[in-house]
XYZ file of C-alpha atoms in Angstrom:
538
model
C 31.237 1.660 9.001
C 33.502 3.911 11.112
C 35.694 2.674 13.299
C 36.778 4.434 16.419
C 40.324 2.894 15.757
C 42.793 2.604 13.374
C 44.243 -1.145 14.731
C 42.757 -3.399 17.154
C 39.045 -2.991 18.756
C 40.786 -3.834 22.153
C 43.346 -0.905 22.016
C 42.913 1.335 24.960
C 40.871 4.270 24.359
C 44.305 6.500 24.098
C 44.612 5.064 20.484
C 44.755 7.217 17.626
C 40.725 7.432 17.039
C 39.419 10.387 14.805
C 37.262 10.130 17.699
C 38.883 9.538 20.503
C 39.141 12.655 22.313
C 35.629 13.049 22.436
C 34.550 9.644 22.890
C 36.737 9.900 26.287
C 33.915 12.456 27.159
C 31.234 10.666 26.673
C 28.511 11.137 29.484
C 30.943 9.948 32.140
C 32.219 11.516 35.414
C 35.649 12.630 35.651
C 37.044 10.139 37.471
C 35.680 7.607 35.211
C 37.172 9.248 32.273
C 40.602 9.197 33.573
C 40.197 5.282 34.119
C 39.382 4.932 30.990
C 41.830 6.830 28.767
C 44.600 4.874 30.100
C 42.923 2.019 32.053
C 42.637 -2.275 30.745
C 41.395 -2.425 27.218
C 37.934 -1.784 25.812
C 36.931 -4.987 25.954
C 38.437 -5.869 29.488
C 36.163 -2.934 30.638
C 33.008 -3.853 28.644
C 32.813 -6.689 31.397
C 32.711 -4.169 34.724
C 29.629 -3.782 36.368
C 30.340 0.238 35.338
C 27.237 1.162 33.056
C 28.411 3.679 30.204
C 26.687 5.568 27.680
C 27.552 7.332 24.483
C 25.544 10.811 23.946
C 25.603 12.516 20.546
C 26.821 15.753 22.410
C 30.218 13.862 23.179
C 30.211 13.747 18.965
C 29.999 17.338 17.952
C 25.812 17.502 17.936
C 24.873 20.782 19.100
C 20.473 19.961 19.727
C 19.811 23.090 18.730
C 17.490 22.741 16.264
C 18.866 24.630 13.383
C 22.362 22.750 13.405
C 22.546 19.596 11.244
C 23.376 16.871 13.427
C 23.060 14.434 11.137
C 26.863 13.879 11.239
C 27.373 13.117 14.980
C 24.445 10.850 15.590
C 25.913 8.787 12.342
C 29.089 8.889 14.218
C 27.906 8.231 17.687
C 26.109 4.953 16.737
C 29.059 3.906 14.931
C 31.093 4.107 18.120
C 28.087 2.403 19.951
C 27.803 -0.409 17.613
C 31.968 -1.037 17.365
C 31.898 -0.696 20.792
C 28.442 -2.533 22.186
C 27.218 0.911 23.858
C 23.841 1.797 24.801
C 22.624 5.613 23.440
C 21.268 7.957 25.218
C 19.882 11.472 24.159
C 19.856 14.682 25.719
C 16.446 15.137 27.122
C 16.338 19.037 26.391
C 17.954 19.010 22.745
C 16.279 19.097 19.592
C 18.452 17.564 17.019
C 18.138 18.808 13.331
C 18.517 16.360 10.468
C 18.811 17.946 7.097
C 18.782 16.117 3.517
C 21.952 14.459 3.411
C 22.529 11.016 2.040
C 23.227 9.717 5.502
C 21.635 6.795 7.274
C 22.266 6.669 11.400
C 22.942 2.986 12.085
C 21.733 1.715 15.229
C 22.665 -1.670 17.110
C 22.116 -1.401 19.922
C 19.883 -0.201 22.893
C 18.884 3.778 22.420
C 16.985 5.908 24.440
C 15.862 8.621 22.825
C 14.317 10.070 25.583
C 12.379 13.434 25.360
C 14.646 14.372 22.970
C 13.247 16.477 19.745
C 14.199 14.960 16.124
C 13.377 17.795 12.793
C 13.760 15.877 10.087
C 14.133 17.886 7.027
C 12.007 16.805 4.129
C 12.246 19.775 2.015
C 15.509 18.584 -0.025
C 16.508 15.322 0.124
C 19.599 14.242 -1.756
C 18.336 10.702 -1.536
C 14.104 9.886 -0.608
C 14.621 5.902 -1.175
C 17.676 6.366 2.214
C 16.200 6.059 5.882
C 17.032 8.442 8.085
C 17.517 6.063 10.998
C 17.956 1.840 10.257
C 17.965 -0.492 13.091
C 20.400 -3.163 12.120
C 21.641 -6.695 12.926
C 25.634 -7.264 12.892
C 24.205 -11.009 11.823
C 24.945 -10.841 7.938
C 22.030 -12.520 6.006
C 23.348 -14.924 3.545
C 22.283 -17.103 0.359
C 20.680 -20.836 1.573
C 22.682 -23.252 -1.127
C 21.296 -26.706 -2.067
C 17.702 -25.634 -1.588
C 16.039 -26.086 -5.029
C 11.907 -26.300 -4.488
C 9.832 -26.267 -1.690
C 6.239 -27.309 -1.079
C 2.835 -25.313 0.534
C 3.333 -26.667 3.856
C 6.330 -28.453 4.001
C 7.545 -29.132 7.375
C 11.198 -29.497 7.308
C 14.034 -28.178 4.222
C 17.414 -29.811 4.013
C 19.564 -27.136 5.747
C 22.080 -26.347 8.713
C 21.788 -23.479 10.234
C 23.884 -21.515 12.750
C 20.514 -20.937 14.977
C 16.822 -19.521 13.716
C 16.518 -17.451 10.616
C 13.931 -15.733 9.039
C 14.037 -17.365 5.689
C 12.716 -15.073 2.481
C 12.266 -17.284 -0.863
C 11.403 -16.070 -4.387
C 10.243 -17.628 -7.471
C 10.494 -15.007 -10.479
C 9.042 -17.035 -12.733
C 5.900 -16.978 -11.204
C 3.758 -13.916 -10.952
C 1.379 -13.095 -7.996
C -0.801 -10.013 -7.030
C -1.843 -9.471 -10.225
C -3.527 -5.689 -9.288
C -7.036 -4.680 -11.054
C -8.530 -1.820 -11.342
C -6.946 2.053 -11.406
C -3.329 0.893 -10.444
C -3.261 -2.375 -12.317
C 0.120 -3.906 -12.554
C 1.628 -6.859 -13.825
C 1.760 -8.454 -10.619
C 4.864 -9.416 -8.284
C 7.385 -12.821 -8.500
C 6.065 -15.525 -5.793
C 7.426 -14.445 -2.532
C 7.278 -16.221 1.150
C 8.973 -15.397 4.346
C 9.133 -18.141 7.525
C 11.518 -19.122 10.168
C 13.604 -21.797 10.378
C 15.369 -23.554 12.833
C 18.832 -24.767 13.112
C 17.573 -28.036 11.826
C 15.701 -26.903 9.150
C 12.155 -27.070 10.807
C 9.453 -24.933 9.696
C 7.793 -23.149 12.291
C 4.482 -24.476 12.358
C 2.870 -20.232 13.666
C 4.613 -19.549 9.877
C 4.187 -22.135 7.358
C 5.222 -22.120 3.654
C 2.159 -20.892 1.875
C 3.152 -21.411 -1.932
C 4.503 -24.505 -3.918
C 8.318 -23.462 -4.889
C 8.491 -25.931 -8.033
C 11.782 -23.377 -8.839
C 13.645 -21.074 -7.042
C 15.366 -17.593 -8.083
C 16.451 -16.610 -4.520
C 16.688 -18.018 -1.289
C 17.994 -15.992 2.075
C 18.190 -16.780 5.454
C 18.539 -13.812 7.861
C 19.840 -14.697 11.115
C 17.709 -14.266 14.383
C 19.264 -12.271 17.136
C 18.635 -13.884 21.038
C 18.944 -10.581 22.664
C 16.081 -7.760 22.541
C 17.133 -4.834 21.040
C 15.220 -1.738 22.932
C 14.251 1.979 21.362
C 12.737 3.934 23.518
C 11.282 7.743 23.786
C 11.876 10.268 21.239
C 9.979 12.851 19.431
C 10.350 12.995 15.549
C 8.212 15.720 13.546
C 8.832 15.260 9.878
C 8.811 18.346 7.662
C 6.764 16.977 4.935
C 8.008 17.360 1.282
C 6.274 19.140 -1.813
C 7.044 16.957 -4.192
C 5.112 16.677 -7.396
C 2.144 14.146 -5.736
C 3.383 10.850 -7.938
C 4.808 7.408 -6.477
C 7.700 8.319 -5.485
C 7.709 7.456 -2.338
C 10.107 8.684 0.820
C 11.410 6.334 2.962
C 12.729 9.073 5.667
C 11.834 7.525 8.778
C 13.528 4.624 11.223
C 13.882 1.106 9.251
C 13.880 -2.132 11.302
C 15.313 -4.906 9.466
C 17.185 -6.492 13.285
C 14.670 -9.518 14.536
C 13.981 -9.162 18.413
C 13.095 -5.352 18.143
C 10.902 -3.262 20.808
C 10.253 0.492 20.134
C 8.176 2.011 22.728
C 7.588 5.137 23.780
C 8.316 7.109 20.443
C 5.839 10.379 19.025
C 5.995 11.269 15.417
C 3.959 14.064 14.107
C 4.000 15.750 10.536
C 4.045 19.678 9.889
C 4.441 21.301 6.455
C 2.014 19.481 4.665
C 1.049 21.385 1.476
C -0.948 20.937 -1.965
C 1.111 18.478 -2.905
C 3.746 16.010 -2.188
C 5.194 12.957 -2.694
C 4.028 9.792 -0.694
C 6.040 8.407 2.362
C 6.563 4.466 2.634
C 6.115 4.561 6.521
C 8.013 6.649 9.231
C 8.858 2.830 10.547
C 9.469 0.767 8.290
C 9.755 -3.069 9.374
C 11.168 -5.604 7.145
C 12.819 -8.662 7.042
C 12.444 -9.560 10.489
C 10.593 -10.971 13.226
C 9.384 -10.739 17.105
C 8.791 -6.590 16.697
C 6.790 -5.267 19.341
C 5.891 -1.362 18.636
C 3.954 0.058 22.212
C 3.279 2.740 23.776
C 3.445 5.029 20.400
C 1.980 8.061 18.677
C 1.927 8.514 14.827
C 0.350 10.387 12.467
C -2.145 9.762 9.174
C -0.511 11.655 6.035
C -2.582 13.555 4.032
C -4.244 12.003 1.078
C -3.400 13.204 -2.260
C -4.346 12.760 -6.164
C -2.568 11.292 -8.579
C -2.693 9.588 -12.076
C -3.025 5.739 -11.790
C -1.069 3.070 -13.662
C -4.864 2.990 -15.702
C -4.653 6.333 -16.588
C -7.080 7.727 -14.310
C -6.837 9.750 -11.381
C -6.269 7.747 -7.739
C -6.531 8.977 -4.115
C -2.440 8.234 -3.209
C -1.334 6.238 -0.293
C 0.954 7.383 1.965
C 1.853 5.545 5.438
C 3.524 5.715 8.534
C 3.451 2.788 9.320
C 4.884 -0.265 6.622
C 5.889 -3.402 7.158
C 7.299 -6.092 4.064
C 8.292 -9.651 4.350
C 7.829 -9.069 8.277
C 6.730 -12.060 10.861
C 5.198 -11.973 14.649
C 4.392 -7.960 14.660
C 2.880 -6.391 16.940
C 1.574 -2.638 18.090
C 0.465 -2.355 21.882
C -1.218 0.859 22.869
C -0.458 2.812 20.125
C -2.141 5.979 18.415
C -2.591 8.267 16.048
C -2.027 12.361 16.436
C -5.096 13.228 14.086
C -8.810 12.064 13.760
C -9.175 8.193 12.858
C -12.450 9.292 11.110
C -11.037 12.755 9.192
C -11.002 11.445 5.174
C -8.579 13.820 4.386
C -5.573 11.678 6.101
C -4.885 8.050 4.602
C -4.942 4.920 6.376
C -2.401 4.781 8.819
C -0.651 0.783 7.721
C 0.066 -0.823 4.519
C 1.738 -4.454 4.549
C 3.111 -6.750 2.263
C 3.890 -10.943 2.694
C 3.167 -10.935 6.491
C 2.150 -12.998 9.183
C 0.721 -13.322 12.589
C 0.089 -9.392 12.889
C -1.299 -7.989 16.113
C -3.180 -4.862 16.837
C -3.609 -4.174 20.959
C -5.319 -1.601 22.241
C -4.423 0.536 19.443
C -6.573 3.235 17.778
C -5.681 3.790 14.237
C -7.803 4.846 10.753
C -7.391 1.252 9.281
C -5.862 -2.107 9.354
C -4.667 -2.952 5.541
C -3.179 -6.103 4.479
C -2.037 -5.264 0.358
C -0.051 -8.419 -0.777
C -1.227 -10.828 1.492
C -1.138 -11.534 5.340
C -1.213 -14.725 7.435
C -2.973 -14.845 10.387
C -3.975 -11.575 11.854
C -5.332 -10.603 15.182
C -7.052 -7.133 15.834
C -8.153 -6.571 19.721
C -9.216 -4.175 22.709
C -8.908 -1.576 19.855
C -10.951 1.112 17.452
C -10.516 1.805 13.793
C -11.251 4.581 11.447
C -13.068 5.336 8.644
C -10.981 2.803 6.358
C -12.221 0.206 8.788
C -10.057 -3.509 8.246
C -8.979 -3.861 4.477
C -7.051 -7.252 3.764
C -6.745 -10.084 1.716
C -4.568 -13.354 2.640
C -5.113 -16.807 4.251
C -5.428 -18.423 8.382
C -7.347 -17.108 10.925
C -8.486 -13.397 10.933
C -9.924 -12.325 14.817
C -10.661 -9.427 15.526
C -12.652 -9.369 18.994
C -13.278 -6.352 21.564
C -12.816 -4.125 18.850
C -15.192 -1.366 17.461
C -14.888 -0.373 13.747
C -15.879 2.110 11.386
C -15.927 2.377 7.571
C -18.697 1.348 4.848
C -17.904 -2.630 6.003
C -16.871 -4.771 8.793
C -14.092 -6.537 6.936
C -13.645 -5.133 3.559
C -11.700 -7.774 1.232
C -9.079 -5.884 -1.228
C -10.990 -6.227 -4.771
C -7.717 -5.245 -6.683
C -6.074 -8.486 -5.527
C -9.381 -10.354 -5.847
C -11.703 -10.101 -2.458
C -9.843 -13.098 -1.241
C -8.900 -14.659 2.008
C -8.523 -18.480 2.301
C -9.148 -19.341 6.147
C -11.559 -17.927 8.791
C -12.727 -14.931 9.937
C -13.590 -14.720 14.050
C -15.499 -11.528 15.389
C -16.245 -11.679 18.666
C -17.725 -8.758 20.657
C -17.382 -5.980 18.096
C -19.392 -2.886 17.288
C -19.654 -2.077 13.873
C -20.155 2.167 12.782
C -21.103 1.815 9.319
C -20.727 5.073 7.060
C -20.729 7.296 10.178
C -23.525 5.959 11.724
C -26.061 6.811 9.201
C -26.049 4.355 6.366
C -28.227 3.942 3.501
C -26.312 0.153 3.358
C -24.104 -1.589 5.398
C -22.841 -5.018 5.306
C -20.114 -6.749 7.067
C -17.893 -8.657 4.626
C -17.427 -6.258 1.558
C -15.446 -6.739 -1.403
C -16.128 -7.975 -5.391
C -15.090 -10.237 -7.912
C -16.057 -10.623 -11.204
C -14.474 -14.049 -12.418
C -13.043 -11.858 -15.305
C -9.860 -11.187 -14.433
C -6.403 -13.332 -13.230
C -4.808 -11.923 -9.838
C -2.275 -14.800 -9.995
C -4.310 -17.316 -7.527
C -7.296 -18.935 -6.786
C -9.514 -16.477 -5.026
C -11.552 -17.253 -1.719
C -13.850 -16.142 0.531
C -13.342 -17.286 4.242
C -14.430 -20.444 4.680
C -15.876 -19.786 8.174
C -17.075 -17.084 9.505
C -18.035 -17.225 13.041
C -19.869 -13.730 14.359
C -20.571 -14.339 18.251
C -22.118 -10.850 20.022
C -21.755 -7.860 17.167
C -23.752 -4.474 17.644
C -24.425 -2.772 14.414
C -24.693 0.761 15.002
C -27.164 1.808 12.507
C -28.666 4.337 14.386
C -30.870 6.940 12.296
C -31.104 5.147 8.798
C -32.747 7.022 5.885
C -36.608 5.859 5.116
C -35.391 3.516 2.340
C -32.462 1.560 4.478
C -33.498 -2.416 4.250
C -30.460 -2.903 7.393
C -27.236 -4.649 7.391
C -26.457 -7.606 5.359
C -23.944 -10.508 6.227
C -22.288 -9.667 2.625
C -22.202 -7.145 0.102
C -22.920 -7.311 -3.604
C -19.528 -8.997 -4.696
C -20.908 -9.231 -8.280
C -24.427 -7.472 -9.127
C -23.894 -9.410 -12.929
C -23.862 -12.491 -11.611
C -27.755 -12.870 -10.620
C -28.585 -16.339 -12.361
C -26.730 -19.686 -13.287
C -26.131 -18.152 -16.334
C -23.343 -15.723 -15.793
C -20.090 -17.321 -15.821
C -16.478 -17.053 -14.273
C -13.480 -17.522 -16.510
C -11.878 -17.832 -12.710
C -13.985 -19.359 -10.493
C -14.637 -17.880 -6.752
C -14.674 -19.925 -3.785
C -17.720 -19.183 -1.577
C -18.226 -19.073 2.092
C -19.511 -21.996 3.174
C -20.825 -21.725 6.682
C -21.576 -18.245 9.005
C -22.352 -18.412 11.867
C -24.304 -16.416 13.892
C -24.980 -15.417 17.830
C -26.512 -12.165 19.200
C -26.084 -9.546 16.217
C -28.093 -6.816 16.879
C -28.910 -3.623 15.212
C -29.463 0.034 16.866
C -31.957 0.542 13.543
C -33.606 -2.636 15.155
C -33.664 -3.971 10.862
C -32.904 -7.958 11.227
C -29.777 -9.355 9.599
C -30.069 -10.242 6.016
C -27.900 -12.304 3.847
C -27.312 -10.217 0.793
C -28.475 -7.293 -1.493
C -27.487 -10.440 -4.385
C -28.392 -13.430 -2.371
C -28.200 -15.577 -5.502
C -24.693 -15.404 -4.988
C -24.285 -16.431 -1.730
C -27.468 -19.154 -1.970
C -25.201 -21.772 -1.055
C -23.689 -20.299 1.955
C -25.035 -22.128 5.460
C -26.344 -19.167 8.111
C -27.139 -20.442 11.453
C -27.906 -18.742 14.822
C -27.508 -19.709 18.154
């Protein structure tokens, strides 16, 4: 990291900084800057009522769009963080960043205000470096003495300096074994949970896997404070890229716990006929308490690729991602393009989450890939990839109105499964635009055939209390919605069998569904399958 001064952090500012006769002009008035250049030490002055900012300006960053400035915002948030400044931008520049292996480190509060941000895609020296990463000066470090750990456990054997987000992996044991076009050979066990200083579990994150061995343990300090980001106005010029996995991480990474971003746009010119994929303009990881409000981002457009199967695969590209990330939440946020235009991919992929919020957001999709816990989805409306997940807890989604060919799809390359509940509670459902010739609210399939790692469920529960189907205008041969798809059109008779069993829904329950097509409710185009399952209505 750069340091402002050669010896001591509480040198005066006259010290013999690379930096230090700019940082003397940063955003201040005159007569503050000649306190300051010879005045008490930096950290005698950090305590005066006085508020300060640093501005890139004050580090060589010209805003005007054709300049790199990569340079002096890396700079000015390295004087920031040694020095526990707040950042402000100019509201009238537009700061270029080019393709330099450079990542702009921020800790601590930044306003971004209406500031423009060009970031560069075209050539990147380095695709796998953000361009912005929101850090904690808390170092994460290795938990000793913890060997195994059980589904549930309650308390581990530890001292902690305060709270940590705790991320645990067993390589030994594989999980998310994929099926189907991009099979894989799955992922090592993985769980992420807080911790207290005495080694409580927090009940709102609970150990979901049996640990019998363990190949890596971390805890990852909590901060107290709330670090804020607010404003700003990215556009990303997209890359052209040969259209393969290779995805670009050029974007703002959160790994700091206590995070709030609000405020922010990010829109995407330069999209082509190709390009590589992008792993989410934010990026959250390794953290908890992130609150993301007040936001506008943008679907990427969906290209074709060649599939780990050796078949050709619409490719996945996000802006939003979040891995091994707990208590997240987006608040009134948006997307720049239609939620229903198929040419743009789902707006979220996530990885070993839990307790994930949606709020008044309108977005293409909700997608949970290897696993979430607990997931709430409210006041909002979703595109044409609907709600796509597969994990375990309590699923709600309530005041919401959704579109896509189900209500709830369940992922069938990691096995249709979700062990918990599902709660919908005043949702409208838009099946295939509107005009379907089948629609049913919990999609998915399994075939017993194949091992995804796990024992695969269906919800256990399902409650359904006032949902409008808006089948309006069916075709003459539409028999109307069904409470779940055809998870396995093989499997008619007690004769099929499933090398891995599937655990059925046991109870749904119904009040006030109704249907714009005025068709009644049914249970399944297979209801063999689902034969078992208890449907009552209230």
């Amino acid at each position: 990291m750069f340091s402002a001064s050669p010896t001591s952090r509480n040198e005066p500012f006259c010290s013999r900084s690379r930096y230090g006769m700019l940082a003397i002009r940063f955003s201040m008035a005159v007569a503050t800057v000649a306190m300051i250049v010879c005045g008490p030490s930096l950290s005698a002055r950090a305590a005066a009522p006085a508020q300060r900012v640093v501005r890139y300006r004050d580090f060589g960053a010209k805003g005007d769009g054709k300049t790199d400035d990569l340079e002096a915002l890396v700079a000015a948030h390295a004087f920031a963080n040694q020095h526990g400044l707040a950042v402000k931008a100019d509201d009238d520049a537009t700061y270029y960043i080019g393709g330099k292996k450079r990542t702009v480190v921020i800790q601590t509060d930044t306003d971004f205000g209406t500031a423009a941000f060009l970031i560069d895609d075209t050539e990147v020296q380095d695709r796998g470096a953000p361009t912005f990463l929101v850090s904690s000066s808390l170092e994460p470090f290795q938990l000793a003495g913890v060997s195994s750990l059980k589904r549930n456990q309650e308390k581990i054997d530890v001292s902690l300096p305060g709270t940590c987000l705790v991320t645990v992996t067993d390589s030994h044991v594989r999980r998310y074994i994929r099926f189907g076009a991009n099979r894989n050979n799955g992922s090592p066990q993985t769980d992420v949970f807080l911790v207290d200083k005495d080694g409580t579990v927090d009940r709102d994150t609970p150990i979901i896997w049996d640990f019998d061995r363990i190949t890596a343990i971390t805890a990852h300090p909590i901060n107290e404070s709330t670090l804020t980001i607010t404003g700003g106005r990215f556009t990303t010029i997209a890359n052209a890229a040969e259209s393969k996995y290779t995805y670009y991480s050029r974007g703002i990474a959160i790994r700091r716990s206590h995070v709030v971003v609000d405020g922010l746009e990010h829109h995407v010119t330069g999209e082509g006929d190709q390009g590589a994929p992008y792993g989410g303009f934010i990026h959250i990881g390794d953290c908890s308490y992130v609150t993301v409000r007040n936001t506008i981002l943008t679907g990427r457009k969906t290209y074709r690729t060649i599939g780990s199967a050796g078949v050709p695969v619409s490719m996945g590209s996000y802006d939003i991602s979040l891995n091994r990330a707990l208590n997240v939440s987006f608040v009134n946020c948006r997307q720049t393009n239609d939620i229903n235009d198929g040419r743009y991919w789902g707006i979220i992929g996530s990885n070993y989450c839990k307790n994930l919020v949606y709020d008044h957001c309108t977005f293409s999709r909700f997608d949970a890939h290897m696993g979430v816990a607990n997931a709430t989805i409210r006041n909002s409306t979703l595109g044409h990839q609907g709600i796509n997940a597969i994990g375990s807890g309590i699923f709600t989604v309530e005041n919401t109105t959704i579109h896509g060919r189900h209500l709830i799809s369940l992922r069938s390359d990691y096995g249709s499964t979700w062990q918990g509940e599902f709660v919908i509670r005043n949702c409208v459902f838009v099946p295939a635009g509107g005009r379907p010739t089948s629609a049913s609210l919990i999609g998915g399939s399994y075939s017993g055939q194949h091992d995804f790692g796990y024992t695969c469920y269906m919800p256990e529960r399902i409650t359904i209390d006032t949902l409008h189907i808006d089948d309006s205008n069916p075709p003459a041969n539409y028999q109307g919605p069904a409470i779940f798809a055809n998870f396995n059109s093989r499997r008619t008779d007690d004769s099929y069998v499933e090398d891995f069993p599937y655990v059925r829904t046991k109870k749904v329950i119904l009040k006030n569904v109704t249907t714009a097509s005025g068709k009644a409710l049914r249970l399944s185009d297979n209801p063999f399958m689902f034969k078992d399952v208890q449907v009552t209505s209230k």
